């Protein structure tokens, strides 16, 4: 078993030749870049590691054992402060995630607080949608512009089996509520053989999304946590494209990266379909995202266990400059590619997606 190295010391970081965003540069603080010249513009912040569903590829039955205690989670004040420092370092977009972000009590207040403090930031959320029927309108009013809703299957029984008890009608109502208040909505699906991953079910999902002008995106299963045991059911982008048949054009997908993130989009007869091909065609070279867990650990990559606690920096009296240096250290040593397929890195070393913040 290979142990991943500890994070490198500050002195080992070599600054790449990229312009530092104003704000950090004025104070002699490094920008959010790594040694390979990747620039970080996109923060995914987990606000909880809990969830009201337990998707088979994400959460063990009954939930994770390692839930953070309330005092271990970032407070809203800490989260808003972190986001402001990330914004000074060049982050332009923030996505609230989890676990299920909408189970965090008063999450609307957090969105509002962040929006007030940094109104130029584009705020988005990834959600399972079950609480959107009630929360879409207040979230929109608080400053949330878009939501990616996870929906793997329209069939109520298939959805309930995948999520261990979820009600697909709640999710559909949540999507309608988000559309009704003018949020941009995308749909995320993890296609798995023997379940949602049949030509009929995937086709129905895409047709339903297109009928509401929503872009569906298929995420290849990653061997994280519960997903590790399901790797033989993974359907890659090529398999999904084949199942969608003549719904999609035969052309090459657009290149990944850029402001739209890692998805590669293919056009089709009723809209577009995105593919997030972390396994079959990794996009690490164009990665522009940084993750912070609900407990305040900054993670440069989903597949990398190295983490550095920004919460501890704040709770031991660290300044914003200390926080910025910690962010810079965490990103500076980021590996060139992910370690998902490295046979020497055992799967149980990766914690589940809901704990990191997917
Ligand atoms: N609860 C919210 C949701 O489901 O959208 C946000 C958190 S969830 C961890 C974020 C995304 O990660 C979801 O789209 C989910 O489908 C995806 N996900 C979870 N486990 C995964 C895995 N092992 N491989 C690929 N995607 C996964
Ligand atoms: Fe919950 Fe999202 Fe994980 Fe499903 S994918 S168990 S909804 S955190």
CSV table of C-alpha atoms and ligand atoms in Angstrom, one decimal:
chain,number,residue,atom,x,y,z
A,1,UNK,CA,0.0,0.0,0.0
A,2,UNK,CA,1.4,3.4,-1.0
A,3,UNK,CA,1.0,6.2,1.4
A,4,UNK,CA,0.5,9.5,-0.2
A,5,UNK,CA,3.1,12.1,0.8
A,6,UNK,CA,2.4,14.8,3.3
A,7,UNK,CA,1.8,18.3,1.9
A,8,UNK,CA,4.9,20.1,0.9
A,9,UNK,CA,6.4,22.8,2.9
A,10,UNK,CA,6.0,26.4,1.9
A,11,UNK,CA,9.6,26.7,0.9
A,12,UNK,CA,9.2,23.9,-1.6
A,13,UNK,CA,6.6,25.8,-3.6
A,14,UNK,CA,7.8,27.4,-6.8
A,15,UNK,CA,5.6,30.2,-8.0
A,16,UNK,CA,4.6,29.8,-11.6
A,17,UNK,CA,4.8,32.9,-13.9
A,18,UNK,CA,1.2,34.0,-13.8
A,19,UNK,CA,-0.3,37.3,-12.9
A,20,UNK,CA,-1.5,37.6,-9.3
A,21,UNK,CA,-5.0,38.9,-8.9
A,22,UNK,CA,-5.2,42.4,-7.3
A,23,UNK,CA,-5.8,42.2,-3.6
A,24,UNK,CA,-3.5,39.3,-2.9
A,25,UNK,CA,-0.7,40.8,-5.0
A,26,UNK,CA,-0.9,44.2,-3.2
A,27,UNK,CA,-0.3,42.4,0.1
A,28,UNK,CA,2.5,40.1,-1.1
A,29,UNK,CA,0.2,37.1,-0.9
A,30,UNK,CA,0.5,34.4,-3.5
A,31,UNK,CA,-2.3,33.8,-6.0
A,32,UNK,CA,-4.3,30.6,-6.3
A,33,UNK,CA,-2.1,28.8,-8.7
A,34,UNK,CA,-0.1,25.5,-8.7
A,35,UNK,CA,3.3,24.6,-9.9
A,36,UNK,CA,2.0,23.4,-13.2
A,37,UNK,CA,0.5,26.8,-13.9
A,38,UNK,CA,-3.1,25.9,-13.3
A,39,UNK,CA,-5.1,28.8,-12.0
A,40,UNK,CA,-8.0,28.2,-9.5
A,41,UNK,CA,-11.1,30.2,-10.2
A,42,UNK,CA,-13.8,27.9,-8.9
A,43,UNK,CA,-14.4,26.8,-5.3
A,44,UNK,CA,-16.6,23.9,-4.3
A,45,UNK,CA,-17.5,24.4,-0.6
A,46,UNK,CA,-19.2,21.6,1.3
A,47,UNK,CA,-21.6,22.8,3.9
A,48,UNK,CA,-22.5,19.5,5.5
A,49,UNK,CA,-21.5,15.9,5.2
A,50,UNK,CA,-25.0,14.7,6.0
A,51,UNK,CA,-27.7,13.8,3.5
A,52,UNK,CA,-31.4,12.8,3.4
A,53,UNK,CA,-30.7,10.1,0.8
A,54,UNK,CA,-28.1,7.4,0.6
A,55,UNK,CA,-27.2,6.8,-3.1
A,56,UNK,CA,-25.6,3.4,-3.6
A,57,UNK,CA,-22.4,4.9,-5.1
A,58,UNK,CA,-22.0,7.6,-2.5
A,59,UNK,CA,-23.3,6.8,1.0
A,60,UNK,CA,-23.3,3.5,3.0
A,61,UNK,CA,-26.8,2.3,4.1
A,62,UNK,CA,-27.7,4.4,7.1
A,63,UNK,CA,-25.2,7.1,6.4
A,64,UNK,CA,-21.4,7.6,6.9
A,65,UNK,CA,-20.0,6.8,10.4
A,66,UNK,CA,-17.7,9.7,10.3
A,67,UNK,CA,-20.1,12.6,10.3
A,68,UNK,CA,-18.7,15.8,11.6
A,69,UNK,CA,-20.0,17.1,14.9
A,70,UNK,CA,-21.6,20.5,14.8
A,71,UNK,CA,-18.7,22.2,16.4
A,72,UNK,CA,-16.3,20.6,13.8
A,73,UNK,CA,-18.2,22.1,10.9
A,74,UNK,CA,-17.3,25.6,9.6
A,75,UNK,CA,-19.7,28.2,11.0
A,76,UNK,CA,-21.4,30.5,8.5
A,77,UNK,CA,-19.1,33.3,9.6
A,78,UNK,CA,-16.0,31.1,8.9
A,79,UNK,CA,-17.4,29.9,5.6
A,80,UNK,CA,-18.1,33.5,4.5
A,81,UNK,CA,-14.6,34.6,5.5
A,82,UNK,CA,-13.0,31.8,3.7
A,83,UNK,CA,-14.9,32.6,0.5
A,84,UNK,CA,-13.9,36.2,0.7
A,85,UNK,CA,-10.3,35.2,0.9
A,86,UNK,CA,-10.6,32.8,-2.0
A,87,UNK,CA,-12.3,35.6,-3.9
A,88,UNK,CA,-9.4,37.9,-3.2
A,89,UNK,CA,-7.1,35.1,-4.6
A,90,UNK,CA,-9.0,35.0,-7.9
A,91,UNK,CA,-12.0,32.7,-7.3
A,92,UNK,CA,-15.0,33.8,-9.4
A,93,UNK,CA,-17.5,31.0,-8.8
A,94,UNK,CA,-18.6,29.2,-5.6
A,95,UNK,CA,-20.6,26.1,-5.6
A,96,UNK,CA,-22.2,25.0,-2.3
A,97,UNK,CA,-22.3,21.2,-2.0
A,98,UNK,CA,-22.2,18.4,0.5
A,99,UNK,CA,-23.5,15.9,1.6
A,100,UNK,CA,-26.8,17.5,0.8
A,101,UNK,CA,-26.4,21.2,1.2
A,102,UNK,CA,-30.1,21.8,1.8
A,103,UNK,CA,-30.1,19.7,4.9
A,104,UNK,CA,-27.8,22.3,6.6
A,105,UNK,CA,-30.0,24.3,8.9
A,106,UNK,CA,-30.4,27.9,7.6
A,107,UNK,CA,-28.4,27.4,4.5
A,108,UNK,CA,-30.3,30.2,2.8
A,109,UNK,CA,-28.8,32.5,5.4
A,110,UNK,CA,-25.3,31.4,4.4
A,111,UNK,CA,-26.0,32.1,0.7
A,112,UNK,CA,-27.3,35.5,1.6
A,113,UNK,CA,-24.3,36.3,3.8
A,114,UNK,CA,-21.8,35.3,1.1
A,115,UNK,CA,-23.7,37.2,-1.6
A,116,UNK,CA,-23.7,40.3,0.6
A,117,UNK,CA,-20.0,40.1,1.3
A,118,UNK,CA,-18.9,39.3,-2.3
A,119,UNK,CA,-21.8,40.3,-4.7
A,120,UNK,CA,-19.6,39.8,-7.7
A,121,UNK,CA,-19.2,36.0,-7.1
A,122,UNK,CA,-21.4,33.7,-9.1
A,123,UNK,CA,-23.1,31.4,-6.6
A,124,UNK,CA,-24.3,27.9,-7.5
A,125,UNK,CA,-25.3,24.7,-5.7
A,126,UNK,CA,-25.3,21.0,-6.3
A,127,UNK,CA,-28.3,19.4,-4.7
A,128,UNK,CA,-30.4,16.2,-4.8
A,129,UNK,CA,-33.4,18.5,-5.1
A,130,UNK,CA,-35.6,17.0,-2.4
A,131,UNK,CA,-35.9,20.3,-0.5
A,132,UNK,CA,-36.0,22.6,-3.5
A,133,UNK,CA,-39.8,22.8,-3.6
A,134,UNK,CA,-39.7,24.9,-0.5
A,135,UNK,CA,-36.2,26.4,-0.8
A,136,UNK,CA,-35.8,27.4,-4.5
A,137,UNK,CA,-37.5,30.8,-4.1
A,138,UNK,CA,-35.6,31.9,-0.9
A,139,UNK,CA,-32.3,30.6,-2.4
A,140,UNK,CA,-32.9,32.7,-5.5
A,141,UNK,CA,-33.8,35.7,-3.5
A,142,UNK,CA,-30.6,35.2,-1.4
A,143,UNK,CA,-28.4,35.3,-4.6
A,144,UNK,CA,-28.1,31.7,-5.8
A,145,UNK,CA,-28.1,31.8,-9.6
A,146,UNK,CA,-28.0,28.1,-10.6
A,147,UNK,CA,-28.4,24.6,-9.3
A,148,UNK,CA,-27.2,21.3,-10.6
A,149,UNK,CA,-29.7,18.7,-9.5
A,150,UNK,CA,-28.7,15.0,-9.3
A,151,UNK,CA,-31.2,12.7,-10.9
A,152,UNK,CA,-30.2,9.3,-12.2
A,153,UNK,CA,-33.5,7.9,-13.2
A,154,UNK,CA,-37.1,9.1,-13.8
A,155,UNK,CA,-38.6,5.7,-13.0
A,156,UNK,CA,-39.8,6.0,-9.3
A,157,UNK,CA,-38.8,2.4,-8.4
A,158,UNK,CA,-35.4,2.7,-10.0
A,159,UNK,CA,-34.8,6.0,-8.3
A,160,UNK,CA,-35.9,4.7,-4.9
A,161,UNK,CA,-33.6,1.7,-5.2
A,162,UNK,CA,-30.6,3.9,-6.2
A,163,UNK,CA,-31.1,6.5,-3.5
A,164,UNK,CA,-32.3,3.9,-0.9
A,165,UNK,CA,-35.8,5.4,-0.4
A,166,UNK,CA,-35.9,8.7,-2.3
A,167,UNK,CA,-39.1,10.0,-3.9
A,168,UNK,CA,-38.4,11.1,-7.4
A,169,UNK,CA,-41.6,13.2,-7.4
A,170,UNK,CA,-40.0,15.5,-4.8
A,171,UNK,CA,-37.0,16.0,-7.0
A,172,UNK,CA,-39.0,16.7,-10.1
A,173,UNK,CA,-41.1,19.2,-8.2
A,174,UNK,CA,-37.8,20.8,-6.9
A,175,UNK,CA,-36.5,21.2,-10.4
A,176,UNK,CA,-39.8,22.8,-11.5
A,177,UNK,CA,-39.6,25.2,-8.5
A,178,UNK,CA,-36.0,26.2,-9.4
A,179,UNK,CA,-37.0,26.8,-13.1
A,180,UNK,CA,-40.0,28.8,-12.0
A,181,UNK,CA,-37.9,31.3,-10.0
A,182,UNK,CA,-35.5,31.7,-12.9
A,183,UNK,CA,-32.5,29.6,-11.8
A,184,UNK,CA,-30.3,28.0,-14.3
A,185,UNK,CA,-30.8,24.2,-13.9
A,186,UNK,CA,-28.5,21.4,-15.0
A,187,UNK,CA,-29.0,17.7,-14.3
A,188,UNK,CA,-26.3,15.4,-13.1
A,189,UNK,CA,-26.6,11.6,-13.5
A,190,UNK,CA,-24.2,8.8,-12.7
A,191,UNK,CA,-25.0,6.0,-15.2
A,192,UNK,CA,-24.7,2.5,-13.8
A,193,UNK,CA,-25.3,-0.8,-15.5
A,194,UNK,CA,-28.1,-2.9,-14.1
A,195,UNK,CA,-30.3,0.0,-12.9
A,196,UNK,CA,-30.6,3.4,-14.5
A,197,UNK,CA,-28.1,2.6,-17.3
A,198,UNK,CA,-30.3,1.1,-19.9
A,199,UNK,CA,-30.9,2.7,-23.3
A,200,UNK,CA,-34.5,3.2,-22.5
A,201,UNK,CA,-33.9,4.9,-19.1
A,202,UNK,CA,-31.1,7.1,-20.2
A,203,UNK,CA,-33.0,8.1,-23.3
A,204,UNK,CA,-36.1,9.0,-21.2
A,205,UNK,CA,-33.9,11.1,-18.8
A,206,UNK,CA,-32.3,13.0,-21.7
A,207,UNK,CA,-35.7,13.6,-23.5
A,208,UNK,CA,-37.3,14.8,-20.2
A,209,UNK,CA,-34.4,17.2,-19.6
A,210,UNK,CA,-34.5,18.6,-23.1
A,211,UNK,CA,-38.2,19.1,-22.9
A,212,UNK,CA,-37.5,21.6,-20.1
A,213,UNK,CA,-34.5,23.2,-21.8
A,214,UNK,CA,-32.2,21.5,-19.2
A,215,UNK,CA,-28.8,20.1,-20.1
A,216,UNK,CA,-28.2,16.6,-18.7
A,217,UNK,CA,-24.6,15.6,-17.8
A,218,UNK,CA,-23.4,12.1,-17.2
A,219,UNK,CA,-20.7,11.7,-14.6
A,220,UNK,CA,-18.5,8.6,-14.8
A,221,UNK,CA,-18.6,6.7,-11.6
A,222,UNK,CA,-15.5,7.4,-9.5
A,223,UNK,CA,-13.9,4.8,-7.2
A,224,UNK,CA,-14.5,6.8,-4.1
A,225,UNK,CA,-16.0,5.4,-0.9
A,226,UNK,CA,-19.0,3.3,-1.9
A,227,UNK,CA,-18.3,3.9,-5.5
A,228,UNK,CA,-15.2,1.7,-5.3
A,229,UNK,CA,-17.2,-1.5,-5.0
A,230,UNK,CA,-19.4,-0.6,-8.0
A,231,UNK,CA,-16.6,-0.1,-10.6
A,232,UNK,CA,-17.7,-3.0,-12.7
A,233,UNK,CA,-21.1,-1.3,-13.2
A,234,UNK,CA,-19.5,1.9,-14.5
A,235,UNK,CA,-20.8,3.1,-17.9
A,236,UNK,CA,-18.3,5.4,-19.5
A,237,UNK,CA,-19.1,8.3,-21.9
A,238,UNK,CA,-18.7,6.1,-25.0
A,239,UNK,CA,-21.2,3.5,-23.7
A,240,UNK,CA,-23.7,6.2,-22.8
A,241,UNK,CA,-23.3,7.9,-26.2
A,242,UNK,CA,-24.0,4.5,-27.8
A,243,UNK,CA,-27.1,4.1,-25.8
A,244,UNK,CA,-28.4,7.5,-26.7
A,245,UNK,CA,-28.0,6.6,-30.3
A,246,UNK,CA,-29.2,9.2,-32.9
A,247,UNK,CA,-30.3,11.6,-30.2
A,248,UNK,CA,-26.7,12.9,-30.4
A,249,UNK,CA,-24.6,14.1,-33.3
A,250,UNK,CA,-21.6,11.9,-34.2
A,251,UNK,CA,-19.1,14.8,-33.8
A,252,UNK,CA,-16.3,15.1,-31.3
A,253,UNK,CA,-17.3,16.7,-28.0
A,254,UNK,CA,-16.1,20.2,-27.2
A,255,UNK,CA,-12.8,20.3,-25.2
A,256,UNK,CA,-13.2,20.3,-21.4
A,257,UNK,CA,-12.1,23.1,-19.2
A,258,UNK,CA,-12.7,26.8,-19.4
A,259,UNK,CA,-15.4,28.6,-17.5
A,260,UNK,CA,-17.9,25.8,-17.9
A,261,UNK,CA,-15.9,23.3,-15.9
A,262,UNK,CA,-14.8,19.8,-16.8
A,263,UNK,CA,-17.9,18.6,-18.8
A,264,UNK,CA,-17.5,18.0,-22.5
A,265,UNK,CA,-20.7,18.8,-24.4
A,266,UNK,CA,-22.1,17.0,-27.4
A,267,UNK,CA,-25.0,18.5,-29.4
A,268,UNK,CA,-28.1,16.6,-30.1
A,269,UNK,CA,-31.5,16.8,-31.6
A,270,UNK,CA,-33.2,18.4,-28.6
A,271,UNK,CA,-30.3,20.2,-26.8
A,272,UNK,CA,-26.8,19.2,-25.5
A,273,UNK,CA,-25.5,16.5,-23.3
A,274,UNK,CA,-22.5,16.8,-21.1
A,275,UNK,CA,-20.0,14.1,-20.2
A,276,UNK,CA,-17.7,14.3,-17.2
A,277,UNK,CA,-15.1,11.7,-18.1
A,278,UNK,CA,-12.8,11.6,-15.0
A,279,UNK,CA,-12.0,8.0,-15.7
A,280,UNK,CA,-12.1,7.4,-19.5
A,281,UNK,CA,-10.5,10.8,-20.5
A,282,UNK,CA,-9.2,12.7,-17.5
A,283,UNK,CA,-9.3,16.5,-17.6
A,284,UNK,CA,-6.8,17.2,-14.8
A,285,UNK,CA,-4.6,19.4,-17.0
A,286,UNK,CA,-7.4,22.0,-17.2
A,287,UNK,CA,-8.6,21.7,-13.7
A,288,UNK,CA,-9.6,25.1,-12.2
A,289,UNK,CA,-11.4,23.9,-9.0
A,290,UNK,CA,-10.5,23.7,-5.4
A,291,UNK,CA,-12.6,22.0,-2.7
A,292,UNK,CA,-13.2,22.7,0.9
A,293,UNK,CA,-14.9,20.1,3.1
A,294,UNK,CA,-17.6,20.8,5.6
A,295,UNK,CA,-14.9,20.7,8.3
A,296,UNK,CA,-12.8,23.2,6.6
A,297,UNK,CA,-10.1,21.1,5.0
A,298,UNK,CA,-8.9,22.4,1.7
A,299,UNK,CA,-8.4,19.6,-0.9
A,300,UNK,CA,-6.6,20.2,-4.2
A,301,UNK,CA,-8.2,17.1,-5.8
A,302,UNK,CA,-11.0,14.7,-5.1
A,303,UNK,CA,-8.6,11.7,-5.5
A,304,UNK,CA,-6.0,13.1,-3.2
A,305,UNK,CA,-6.2,12.5,0.6
A,306,UNK,CA,-3.9,15.3,1.4
A,307,UNK,CA,-5.8,18.0,3.2
A,308,UNK,CA,-5.0,21.1,5.1
A,309,UNK,CA,-7.3,22.6,7.8
A,310,UNK,CA,-8.3,26.1,7.0
A,311,UNK,CA,-10.7,25.9,10.0
A,312,UNK,CA,-7.7,25.3,12.3
A,313,UNK,CA,-5.9,28.3,10.8
A,314,UNK,CA,-8.9,30.5,11.6
A,315,UNK,CA,-9.6,29.0,15.1
A,316,UNK,CA,-6.0,29.5,16.2
A,317,UNK,CA,-6.2,33.2,15.3
A,318,UNK,CA,-4.8,33.2,11.8
A,319,UNK,CA,-5.1,36.3,9.7
A,320,UNK,CA,-6.5,36.4,6.2
A,321,UNK,CA,-2.9,36.4,4.9
A,322,UNK,CA,-2.3,33.2,6.9
A,323,UNK,CA,-5.4,31.7,5.3
A,324,UNK,CA,-4.2,32.7,1.8
A,325,UNK,CA,-0.8,31.1,2.4
A,326,UNK,CA,-2.5,27.9,3.6
A,327,UNK,CA,-4.6,27.8,0.4
A,328,UNK,CA,-1.6,28.4,-1.7
A,329,UNK,CA,0.3,25.6,0.0
A,330,UNK,CA,-2.5,23.2,-0.4
A,331,UNK,CA,-2.8,23.9,-4.1
A,332,UNK,CA,0.9,24.4,-4.9
A,333,UNK,CA,1.8,20.7,-4.5
A,334,UNK,CA,-1.2,19.4,-6.5
A,335,UNK,CA,-0.4,16.3,-8.5
A,336,UNK,CA,-0.5,16.5,-12.3
A,337,UNK,CA,-3.3,13.9,-12.6
A,338,UNK,CA,-5.6,12.0,-10.3
A,339,UNK,CA,-4.8,8.7,-8.6
A,340,UNK,CA,-8.1,7.0,-9.2
A,341,UNK,CA,-6.7,4.3,-11.4
A,342,UNK,CA,-3.3,3.8,-9.5
A,343,UNK,CA,-3.3,0.2,-8.4
A,344,UNK,CA,-0.9,1.1,-5.6
A,345,UNK,CA,-3.3,3.5,-3.9
A,346,UNK,CA,-5.8,1.3,-2.2
A,347,UNK,CA,-9.4,2.4,-2.5
A,348,UNK,CA,-10.2,2.6,1.2
A,349,UNK,CA,-7.7,5.4,1.4
A,350,UNK,CA,-10.2,7.6,-0.5
A,351,UNK,CA,-13.0,8.8,1.6
A,352,UNK,CA,-16.6,9.0,0.3
A,353,UNK,CA,-17.8,11.8,-1.9
A,354,UNK,CA,-20.3,13.1,0.7
A,355,UNK,CA,-17.5,13.6,3.2
A,356,UNK,CA,-15.2,15.5,0.7
A,357,UNK,CA,-18.0,17.4,-1.0
A,358,UNK,CA,-18.7,16.1,-4.5
B,1,LIG,N1,-26.2,15.8,-2.4
B,1,LIG,C1,-25.9,16.6,-3.6
B,1,LIG,C2,-26.2,15.8,-4.9
B,1,LIG,O1,-26.4,14.6,-4.8
B,1,LIG,O2,-26.2,16.5,-5.9
B,1,LIG,C3,-24.5,17.1,-3.6
B,1,LIG,C4,-23.4,16.3,-3.2
B,1,LIG,S1,-23.1,14.8,-4.2
B,1,LIG,C5,-21.7,14.1,-3.4
B,1,LIG,C6,-22.4,15.6,-5.6
B,1,LIG,C7,-22.3,14.8,-6.9
B,1,LIG,O3,-21.5,13.7,-6.7
B,1,LIG,C8,-23.7,14.2,-7.3
B,1,LIG,O4,-24.0,14.6,-8.6
B,1,LIG,C9,-23.4,12.7,-7.3
B,1,LIG,O5,-24.1,12.0,-8.2
B,1,LIG,C10,-21.9,12.6,-7.5
B,1,LIG,N2,-21.3,11.4,-6.9
B,1,LIG,C11,-21.4,10.9,-5.7
B,1,LIG,N3,-20.6,9.8,-5.6
B,1,LIG,C12,-20.1,9.6,-6.8
B,1,LIG,C13,-19.2,8.6,-7.3
B,1,LIG,N4,-18.7,7.6,-6.6
B,1,LIG,N5,-18.8,8.8,-8.6
B,1,LIG,C14,-19.2,9.8,-9.4
B,1,LIG,N6,-20.1,10.8,-8.9
B,1,LIG,C15,-20.5,10.7,-7.6
B,2,LIG,FE1,-26.6,12.3,-0.8
B,2,LIG,FE2,-25.7,13.5,-3.0
B,2,LIG,FE3,-24.4,11.4,-1.9
B,2,LIG,FE4,-26.8,11.0,-3.0
B,2,LIG,S1,-24.9,11.7,-4.1
B,2,LIG,S2,-26.1,10.2,-1.1
B,2,LIG,S3,-27.9,12.8,-2.6
B,2,LIG,S4,-24.7,13.4,-1.0
